[in-house]
Amino acid sequence: VIGAPDPTWGESVLAVCKFDQDKELTQEEVREYVGSKIAGFKKPRKVIFAEDMPIKNGETDFESVKEMYRSLNRLKDSFLQFDSARFTL
């Protein structure tokens, strides 16, 4: 879970989940599960899935996860300039 830029709140909760090809899981299922375990304001507004998570010293490298998300946003912004009707994140 990382902080993602949010135009209204400044920052919002973003869950980055490791994608497992053997299981099907949707963003809404993750949000519902987490929402049943923690307070509503801590529930992620967005969920994205990654094939691999960056590891450093045996633990998830959150700085690299944040940079991965920033790169996705830069790519999305570039792509939206060309075709805003076909891309969602």
GROMACS .gro file of N, CA and C in nm:
model
  267
    1VAL      N    1   0.086  -0.118   0.000
    1VAL     CA    2   0.000   0.000   0.000
    1VAL      C    3   0.090   0.123   0.000
    2ILE      N    4   0.059   0.215  -0.092
    2ILE     CA    5   0.138   0.338  -0.102
    2ILE      C    6   0.043   0.458  -0.110
    3GLY      N    7   0.098   0.575  -0.092
    3GLY     CA    8   0.023   0.699  -0.112
    3GLY      C    9   0.033   0.740  -0.258
    4ALA      N   10  -0.081   0.770  -0.319
    4ALA     CA   11  -0.083   0.813  -0.458
    4ALA      C   12  -0.137   0.956  -0.465
    5PRO      N   13  -0.087   1.036  -0.558
    5PRO     CA   14  -0.138   1.173  -0.570
    5PRO      C   15  -0.289   1.174  -0.595
    6ASP      N   16  -0.358   1.265  -0.528
    6ASP     CA   17  -0.502   1.277  -0.542
    6ASP      C   18  -0.536   1.425  -0.552
    7PRO      N   19  -0.611   1.466  -0.655
    7PRO     CA   20  -0.640   1.609  -0.672
    7PRO      C   21  -0.724   1.668  -0.559
    8THR      N   22  -0.807   1.587  -0.496
    8THR     CA   23  -0.894   1.637  -0.389
    8THR      C   24  -0.826   1.635  -0.253
    9TRP      N   25  -0.765   1.522  -0.218
    9TRP     CA   26  -0.710   1.502  -0.084
    9TRP      C   27  -0.560   1.524  -0.076
   10GLY      N   28  -0.494   1.543  -0.189
   10GLY     CA   29  -0.349   1.557  -0.189
   10GLY      C   30  -0.283   1.421  -0.208
   11GLU      N   31  -0.332   1.323  -0.132
   11GLU     CA   32  -0.280   1.188  -0.143
   11GLU      C   33  -0.390   1.091  -0.103
   12SER      N   34  -0.397   0.977  -0.171
   12SER     CA   35  -0.496   0.875  -0.136
   12SER      C   36  -0.427   0.739  -0.132
   13VAL      N   37  -0.497   0.641  -0.077
   13VAL     CA   38  -0.442   0.508  -0.058
   13VAL      C   39  -0.452   0.428  -0.188
   14LEU      N   40  -0.340   0.369  -0.228
   14LEU     CA   41  -0.333   0.285  -0.348
   14LEU      C   42  -0.275   0.150  -0.308
   15ALA      N   43  -0.347   0.043  -0.338
   15ALA     CA   44  -0.296  -0.092  -0.312
   15ALA      C   45  -0.235  -0.146  -0.440
   16VAL      N   46  -0.113  -0.195  -0.429
   16VAL     CA   47  -0.047  -0.261  -0.541
   16VAL      C   48  -0.037  -0.409  -0.501
   17CYS      N   49  -0.106  -0.494  -0.577
   17CYS     CA   50  -0.112  -0.637  -0.544
   17CYS      C   51  -0.035  -0.717  -0.646
   18LYS      N   52   0.032  -0.821  -0.599
   18LYS     CA   53   0.104  -0.909  -0.691
   18LYS      C   54   0.002  -0.995  -0.763
   19PHE      N   55   0.011  -0.995  -0.896
   19PHE     CA   56  -0.079  -1.070  -0.983
   19PHE      C   57  -0.043  -1.217  -0.977
   20ASP      N   58  -0.144  -1.302  -0.958
   20ASP     CA   59  -0.126  -1.447  -0.958
   20ASP      C   60  -0.208  -1.504  -1.072
   21GLN      N   61  -0.142  -1.566  -1.170
   21GLN     CA   62  -0.211  -1.615  -1.288
   21GLN      C   63  -0.311  -1.725  -1.257
   22ASP      N   64  -0.293  -1.795  -1.145
   22ASP     CA   65  -0.383  -1.905  -1.110
   22ASP      C   66  -0.512  -1.858  -1.044
   23LYS      N   67  -0.519  -1.733  -1.008
   23LYS     CA   68  -0.637  -1.681  -0.937
   23LYS      C   69  -0.692  -1.559  -1.007
   24GLU      N   70  -0.823  -1.546  -1.001
   24GLU     CA   71  -0.888  -1.427  -1.055
   24GLU      C   72  -0.931  -1.340  -0.938
   25LEU      N   73  -0.892  -1.215  -0.942
   25LEU     CA   74  -0.925  -1.121  -0.837
   25LEU      C   75  -0.948  -0.985  -0.900
   26THR      N   76  -1.054  -0.919  -0.860
   26THR     CA   77  -1.084  -0.788  -0.916
   26THR      C   78  -1.050  -0.679  -0.816
   27GLN      N   79  -1.042  -0.557  -0.866
   27GLN     CA   80  -1.018  -0.441  -0.779
   27GLN      C   81  -1.126  -0.432  -0.672
   28GLU      N   82  -1.250  -0.453  -0.712
   28GLU     CA   83  -1.362  -0.440  -0.617
   28GLU      C   84  -1.355  -0.546  -0.508
   29GLU      N   85  -1.314  -0.668  -0.543
   29GLU     CA   86  -1.300  -0.774  -0.442
   29GLU      C   87  -1.194  -0.738  -0.339
   30VAL      N   88  -1.084  -0.681  -0.385
   30VAL     CA   89  -0.979  -0.638  -0.292
   30VAL      C   90  -1.032  -0.528  -0.201
   31ARG      N   91  -1.100  -0.429  -0.259
   31ARG     CA   92  -1.154  -0.318  -0.180
   31ARG      C   93  -1.257  -0.368  -0.077
   32GLU      N   94  -1.343  -0.460  -0.118
   32GLU     CA   95  -1.444  -0.514  -0.025
   32GLU      C   96  -1.378  -0.590   0.089
   33TYR      N   97  -1.280  -0.676   0.058
   33TYR     CA   98  -1.212  -0.753   0.161
   33TYR      C   99  -1.141  -0.661   0.260
   34VAL      N  100  -1.063  -0.569   0.207
   34VAL     CA  101  -0.989  -0.477   0.294
   34VAL      C  102  -1.086  -0.393   0.376
   35GLY      N  103  -1.194  -0.347   0.313
   35GLY     CA  104  -1.293  -0.266   0.383
   35GLY      C  105  -1.360  -0.338   0.499
   36SER      N  106  -1.365  -0.472   0.492
   36SER     CA  107  -1.424  -0.548   0.603
   36SER      C  108  -1.327  -0.565   0.719
   37LYS      N  109  -1.199  -0.533   0.696
   37LYS     CA  110  -1.096  -0.553   0.799
   37LYS      C  111  -1.045  -0.424   0.864
   38ILE      N  112  -1.058  -0.311   0.793
   38ILE     CA  113  -1.002  -0.185   0.845
   38ILE      C  114  -1.103  -0.072   0.829
   39ALA      N  115  -1.071   0.041   0.886
   39ALA     CA  116  -1.158   0.159   0.877
   39ALA      C  117  -1.171   0.206   0.732
   40GLY      N  118  -1.286   0.262   0.699
   40GLY     CA  119  -1.315   0.304   0.563
   40GLY      C  120  -1.216   0.403   0.505
   41PHE      N  121  -1.165   0.495   0.587
   41PHE     CA  122  -1.072   0.595   0.534
   41PHE      C  123  -0.937   0.535   0.498
   42LYS      N  124  -0.908   0.414   0.548
   42LYS     CA  125  -0.784   0.346   0.515
   42LYS      C  126  -0.797   0.257   0.392
   43LYS      N  127  -0.919   0.236   0.346
   43LYS     CA  128  -0.944   0.148   0.232
   43LYS      C  129  -0.887   0.211   0.105
   44PRO      N  130  -0.817   0.133   0.022
   44PRO     CA  131  -0.758   0.191  -0.099
   44PRO      C  132  -0.865   0.240  -0.196
   45ARG      N  133  -0.841   0.359  -0.253
   45ARG     CA  134  -0.931   0.411  -0.355
   45ARG      C  135  -0.907   0.340  -0.487
   46LYS      N  136  -0.782   0.301  -0.511
   46LYS     CA  137  -0.746   0.230  -0.634
   46LYS      C  138  -0.668   0.106  -0.599
   47VAL      N  139  -0.679   0.006  -0.687
   47VAL     CA  140  -0.601  -0.117  -0.674
   47VAL      C  141  -0.541  -0.145  -0.811
   48ILE      N  142  -0.411  -0.167  -0.815
   48ILE     CA  143  -0.349  -0.209  -0.940
   48ILE      C  144  -0.276  -0.340  -0.914
   49PHE      N  145  -0.260  -0.419  -1.020
   49PHE     CA  146  -0.195  -0.548  -1.009
   49PHE      C  147  -0.063  -0.545  -1.085
   50ALA      N  148   0.041  -0.603  -1.023
   50ALA     CA  149   0.173  -0.609  -1.084
   50ALA      C  150   0.216  -0.755  -1.093
   51GLU      N  151   0.287  -0.789  -1.201
   51GLU     CA  152   0.335  -0.927  -1.215
   51GLU      C  153   0.444  -0.958  -1.114
   52ASP      N  154   0.529  -0.863  -1.086
   52ASP     CA  155   0.636  -0.880  -0.988
   52ASP      C  156   0.643  -0.758  -0.899
   53MET      N  157   0.685  -0.781  -0.777
   53MET     CA  158   0.706  -0.671  -0.683
   53MET      C  159   0.856  -0.656  -0.661
   54PRO      N  160   0.905  -0.532  -0.662
   54PRO     CA  161   1.049  -0.513  -0.636
   54PRO      C  162   1.083  -0.548  -0.491
   55ILE      N  163   1.188  -0.626  -0.475
   55ILE     CA  164   1.230  -0.673  -0.342
   55ILE      C  165   1.368  -0.616  -0.311
   56LYS      N  166   1.384  -0.570  -0.188
   56LYS     CA  167   1.513  -0.521  -0.141
   56LYS      C  168   1.533  -0.572   0.001
   57ASN      N  169   1.642  -0.638   0.025
   57ASN     CA  170   1.673  -0.696   0.157
   57ASN      C  171   1.561  -0.789   0.205
   58GLY      N  172   1.501  -0.864   0.111
   58GLY     CA  173   1.400  -0.961   0.148
   58GLY      C  174   1.261  -0.905   0.171
   59GLU      N  175   1.242  -0.776   0.152
   59GLU     CA  176   1.112  -0.712   0.174
   59GLU      C  177   1.073  -0.630   0.052
   60THR      N  178   0.944  -0.600   0.041
   60THR     CA  179   0.897  -0.516  -0.069
   60THR      C  180   0.964  -0.380  -0.062
   61ASP      N  181   1.018  -0.336  -0.175
   61ASP     CA  182   1.084  -0.206  -0.185
   61ASP      C  183   0.978  -0.102  -0.223
   62PHE      N  184   0.923  -0.036  -0.124
   62PHE     CA  185   0.812   0.056  -0.147
   62PHE      C  186   0.852   0.178  -0.230
   63GLU      N  187   0.975   0.223  -0.220
   63GLU     CA  188   1.020   0.335  -0.302
   63GLU      C  189   1.016   0.297  -0.450
   64SER      N  190   1.056   0.174  -0.481
   64SER     CA  191   1.050   0.128  -0.620
   64SER      C  192   0.905   0.111  -0.666
   65VAL      N  193   0.818   0.067  -0.576
   65VAL     CA  194   0.676   0.055  -0.610
   65VAL      C  195   0.619   0.193  -0.642
   66LYS      N  196   0.654   0.293  -0.561
   66LYS     CA  197   0.607   0.429  -0.586
   66LYS      C  198   0.657   0.480  -0.721
   67GLU      N  199   0.783   0.452  -0.753
   67GLU     CA  200   0.838   0.496  -0.881
   67GLU      C  201   0.769   0.424  -0.996
   68MET      N  202   0.737   0.298  -0.978
   68MET     CA  203   0.664   0.222  -1.080
   68MET      C  204   0.528   0.288  -1.106
   69TYR      N  205   0.460   0.328  -1.001
   69TYR     CA  206   0.330   0.394  -1.015
   69TYR      C  207   0.346   0.530  -1.085
   70ARG      N  208   0.448   0.607  -1.045
   70ARG     CA  209   0.473   0.736  -1.111
   70ARG      C  210   0.498   0.717  -1.260
   71SER      N  211   0.574   0.613  -1.296
   71SER     CA  212   0.602   0.584  -1.437
   71SER      C  213   0.474   0.550  -1.512
   72LEU      N  214   0.386   0.472  -1.449
   72LEU     CA  215   0.257   0.441  -1.510
   72LEU      C  216   0.176   0.567  -1.535
   73ASN      N  217   0.177   0.657  -1.440
   73ASN     CA  218   0.102   0.783  -1.456
   73ASN      C  219   0.160   0.868  -1.568
   74ARG      N  220   0.294   0.874  -1.578
   74ARG     CA  221   0.355   0.950  -1.687
   74ARG      C  222   0.317   0.889  -1.822
   75LEU      N  223   0.319   0.756  -1.829
   75LEU     CA  224   0.281   0.686  -1.952
   75LEU      C  225   0.135   0.713  -1.985
   76LYS      N  226   0.049   0.706  -1.883
   76LYS     CA  227  -0.094   0.732  -1.902
   76LYS      C  228  -0.116   0.874  -1.952
   77ASP      N  229  -0.049   0.970  -1.892
   77ASP     CA  230  -0.065   1.110  -1.934
   77ASP      C  231  -0.020   1.130  -2.078
   78SER      N  232   0.090   1.065  -2.116
   78SER     CA  233   0.138   1.076  -2.255
   78SER      C  234   0.038   1.013  -2.350
   79PHE      N  235  -0.012   0.898  -2.314
   79PHE     CA  236  -0.105   0.826  -2.400
   79PHE      C  237  -0.236   0.901  -2.414
   80LEU      N  238  -0.282   0.963  -2.306
   80LEU     CA  239  -0.410   1.034  -2.310
   80LEU      C  240  -0.406   1.151  -2.408
   81GLN      N  241  -0.290   1.206  -2.430
   81GLN     CA  242  -0.278   1.315  -2.527
   81GLN      C  243  -0.312   1.264  -2.667
   82PHE      N  244  -0.290   1.135  -2.692
   82PHE     CA  245  -0.315   1.079  -2.825
   82PHE      C  246  -0.453   1.016  -2.838
   83ASP      N  247  -0.501   0.947  -2.735
   83ASP     CA  248  -0.626   0.874  -2.747
   83ASP      C  249  -0.694   0.862  -2.611
   84SER      N  250  -0.763   0.963  -2.568
   84SER     CA  251  -0.822   0.964  -2.435
   84SER      C  252  -0.939   0.868  -2.420
   85ALA      N  253  -0.997   0.822  -2.528
   85ALA     CA  254  -1.113   0.734  -2.520
   85ALA      C  255  -1.076   0.588  -2.495
   86ARG      N  256  -0.949   0.550  -2.511
   86ARG     CA  257  -0.913   0.409  -2.504
   86ARG      C  258  -0.827   0.370  -2.385
   87PHE      N  259  -0.799   0.457  -2.293
   87PHE     CA  260  -0.708   0.423  -2.183
   87PHE      C  261  -0.770   0.456  -2.049
   88THR      N  262  -0.769   0.361  -1.957
   88THR     CA  263  -0.812   0.386  -1.821
   88THR      C  264  -0.710   0.326  -1.726
   89LEU      N  265  -0.696   0.387  -1.611
   89LEU     CA  266  -0.606   0.336  -1.508
   89LEU      C  267  -0.678   0.339  -1.377
   0.00000   0.00000   0.00000
